Tab-separated table of C-alpha atoms in Angstrom:
chain	number	residue	atom	x	y	z
A	13	MET	CA	14.257	-14.569	10.620
A	14	THR	CA	10.839	-14.452	12.248
A	15	PRO	CA	7.869	-12.866	10.462
A	16	PRO	CA	6.860	-9.388	11.689
A	17	GLU	CA	3.641	-8.661	13.598
A	18	ARG	CA	2.454	-6.329	10.796
A	19	GLU	CA	3.206	-6.303	7.096
A	20	THR	CA	6.514	-4.602	6.399
A	21	THR	CA	7.430	-2.900	3.130
A	22	CYS	CA	11.001	-2.238	1.983
A	23	ARG	CA	12.282	-0.607	-1.179
A	24	VAL	CA	15.198	-2.366	-2.856
A	25	TYR	CA	17.199	-0.442	-5.463
A	26	PHE	CA	19.060	-1.877	-8.439
A	27	GLU	CA	21.602	0.223	-10.285
A	28	GLY	CA	23.513	-0.806	-13.375
A	29	VAL	CA	27.301	-0.618	-13.072
A	30	SER	CA	29.693	-1.072	-15.980
A	31	GLU	CA	32.457	-3.640	-15.717
A	32	ALA	CA	35.090	-0.886	-15.910
A	33	ALA	CA	33.536	1.042	-13.030
A	34	PHE	CA	33.095	-2.114	-10.982
A	35	ASN	CA	36.698	-3.269	-11.449
A	36	SER	CA	38.400	0.158	-11.194
A	37	HIS	CA	38.828	0.011	-7.405
A	38	SER	CA	41.974	-2.107	-7.635
A	39	ASP	CA	43.397	-0.286	-10.672
A	40	LYS	CA	45.735	2.420	-9.272
A	41	LYS	CA	46.498	3.864	-12.724
A	42	ASN	CA	42.802	4.635	-13.451
A	43	GLN	CA	42.249	6.161	-10.017
A	44	SER	CA	44.796	8.938	-10.600
A	45	ARG	CA	43.315	10.094	-13.924
A	46	LYS	CA	40.852	12.983	-13.790
A	47	THR	CA	38.000	12.953	-16.283
A	48	ALA	CA	34.687	14.708	-16.580
A	49	GLN	CA	31.682	12.675	-17.631
A	50	VAL	CA	28.013	13.394	-17.931
A	51	GLY	CA	25.584	10.518	-18.001
A	52	VAL	CA	22.102	9.421	-17.165
A	53	ASN	CA	21.649	6.613	-14.707
A	54	ILE	CA	18.514	4.572	-14.407
A	55	ILE	CA	17.985	3.124	-10.974
A	56	TRP	CA	15.221	0.578	-10.599
A	57	GLY	CA	13.385	0.264	-7.317
A	58	ALA	CA	11.200	-2.634	-6.272
A	59	LEU	CA	8.904	-2.829	-3.279
A	60	VAL	CA	9.300	-5.970	-1.223
A	61	HIS	CA	6.376	-6.824	1.050
A	62	VAL	CA	7.005	-9.128	4.006
A	63	ALA	CA	3.858	-10.892	5.203
A	64	PRO	CA	3.064	-10.803	8.916
A	65	ARG	CA	2.892	-13.884	11.097
A	66	LYS	CA	-0.926	-13.605	11.248
A	67	ALA	CA	-2.572	-11.838	8.311
A	68	LYS	CA	-5.659	-9.859	9.303
A	69	ALA	CA	-7.505	-7.403	7.055
A	70	SER	CA	-9.567	-4.882	9.007
A	71	LEU	CA	-10.840	-1.363	8.336
A	72	LYS	CA	-12.690	0.829	10.809
A	73	TYR	CA	-14.575	4.082	10.334
A	74	ILE	CA	-13.545	7.021	12.566
A	75	PRO	CA	-16.605	9.250	13.126
A	76	SER	CA	-14.639	12.219	14.504
A	77	THR	CA	-12.576	12.609	11.305
A	78	GLY	CA	-14.713	10.872	8.674
A	79	ASN	CA	-11.671	8.786	7.762
A	80	ILE	CA	-10.979	5.072	7.790
A	81	ILE	CA	-8.126	3.362	9.615
A	82	ASN	CA	-6.466	0.041	8.899
A	83	ASP	CA	-6.310	-1.703	12.259
A	84	GLY	CA	-5.311	-5.021	10.695
A	85	THR	CA	-1.872	-6.437	9.957
A	86	ILE	CA	-1.787	-6.309	6.116
A	87	ARG	CA	-2.175	-3.497	3.595
A	88	ILE	CA	-5.609	-3.178	2.016
A	89	PRO	CA	-5.612	-2.209	-1.674
A	90	VAL	CA	-9.166	-0.870	-2.073
A	91	THR	CA	-10.631	-1.513	-5.540
A	92	GLU	CA	-14.297	-0.557	-5.043
A	93	VAL	CA	-16.536	1.116	-2.473
A	94	GLY	CA	-20.232	0.302	-2.267
A	95	VAL	CA	-22.737	2.695	-0.717
A	96	CYS	CA	-25.633	0.528	0.456
A	97	ASN	CA	-29.099	1.711	1.480
A	98	PRO	CA	-31.117	0.105	4.302
A	99	GLY	CA	-32.598	-2.345	1.756
A	100	ARG	CA	-29.006	-3.611	1.185
A	101	GLU	CA	-28.889	-2.390	-2.424
A	102	CYS	CA	-25.390	-1.104	-3.169
A	103	ILE	CA	-24.078	1.371	-5.695
A	104	TRP	CA	-20.448	0.470	-6.406
A	105	GLU	CA	-17.770	2.964	-7.367
A	106	LYS	CA	-14.254	2.047	-8.501
A	107	LYS	CA	-11.462	3.374	-6.291
A	108	ALA	CA	-7.704	2.967	-6.268
A	109	LEU	CA	-6.135	3.497	-2.875
A	110	THR	CA	-4.056	1.450	-0.485
A	111	VAL	CA	-4.407	1.668	3.278
A	112	TYR	CA	-1.343	0.401	5.145
A	113	PRO	CA	-1.481	-1.053	8.680
A	114	GLU	CA	-1.944	1.625	11.352
A	115	SER	CA	-2.550	4.331	8.732
A	116	GLU	CA	-5.594	6.548	8.390
A	117	THR	CA	-7.001	8.022	5.181
A	118	SER	CA	-10.113	9.419	3.586
A	119	ILE	CA	-11.857	7.850	0.615
A	120	PRO	CA	-12.091	10.464	-2.164
A	121	GLN	CA	-15.640	11.580	-3.008
A	122	ILE	CA	-17.217	9.450	-0.250
A	123	ARG	CA	-19.099	11.153	2.561
A	124	PHE	CA	-20.325	8.758	5.217
A	125	SER	CA	-23.895	9.104	6.486
A	126	ALA	CA	-25.651	7.229	9.286
A	127	GLY	CA	-28.464	5.832	7.114
A	128	ASN	CA	-26.130	3.884	4.846
A	129	THR	CA	-23.839	0.912	5.151
A	130	TYR	CA	-20.570	0.831	3.232
A	131	LYS	CA	-18.830	-2.145	1.677
A	132	ILE	CA	-15.256	-2.279	0.515
A	133	LYS	CA	-13.802	-4.635	-2.084
A	134	TYR	CA	-10.064	-5.154	-1.817
A	135	PHE	CA	-7.405	-7.546	-3.030
A	136	ASN	CA	-6.071	-9.772	-0.252
A	137	TRP	CA	-2.560	-10.514	-1.505
A	138	THR	CA	-1.897	-13.154	1.178
A	139	LYS	CA	-4.812	-15.248	-0.144
A	140	ASN	CA	-4.511	-14.093	-3.784
A	141	ARG	CA	-8.195	-13.182	-4.101
A	142	THR	CA	-10.609	-10.263	-3.993
A	143	GLU	CA	-12.556	-9.980	-0.744
A	144	GLU	CA	-15.342	-7.779	0.567
A	145	THR	CA	-15.837	-6.290	4.002
A	146	GLU	CA	-18.555	-4.163	5.539
A	147	LEU	CA	-17.649	-0.794	6.978
A	148	PRO	CA	-20.495	0.247	9.303
A	149	ALA	CA	-21.005	3.994	9.507
A	150	SER	CA	-23.737	3.865	12.129
A	151	GLN	CA	-22.014	6.616	14.111
A	152	ALA	CA	-21.661	8.911	11.083
A	153	ASN	CA	-23.028	12.441	11.085
């Protein structure tokens, strides 16, 4: 199996099955009986992330919408956004959002303006560390 070009996410489900239910397929006597049962099933789901061949984290600002787009190959779990003035002093605000490859989103309570620069802290899961990137908004309104 070759790695994908972009990170791929799959959901895998696990469901508990009793031994009687599992083995009843070959038991002809149990198949003919009719019973009514009410129960609660718990089904566990796990997300499985498949790393791309070349991991690249990249966010771009889209002036026409005021949104950001992930034009890289891995998901970017944003942890903080810094609004930086021309003197490079930043005010950091905690955020919790994930931007998947080729997806576009807004950052809640952030309005981009041309006089500021924006920095994003995110967890790079392929390198197992927090990283920071600059998100220029020079074309902002």
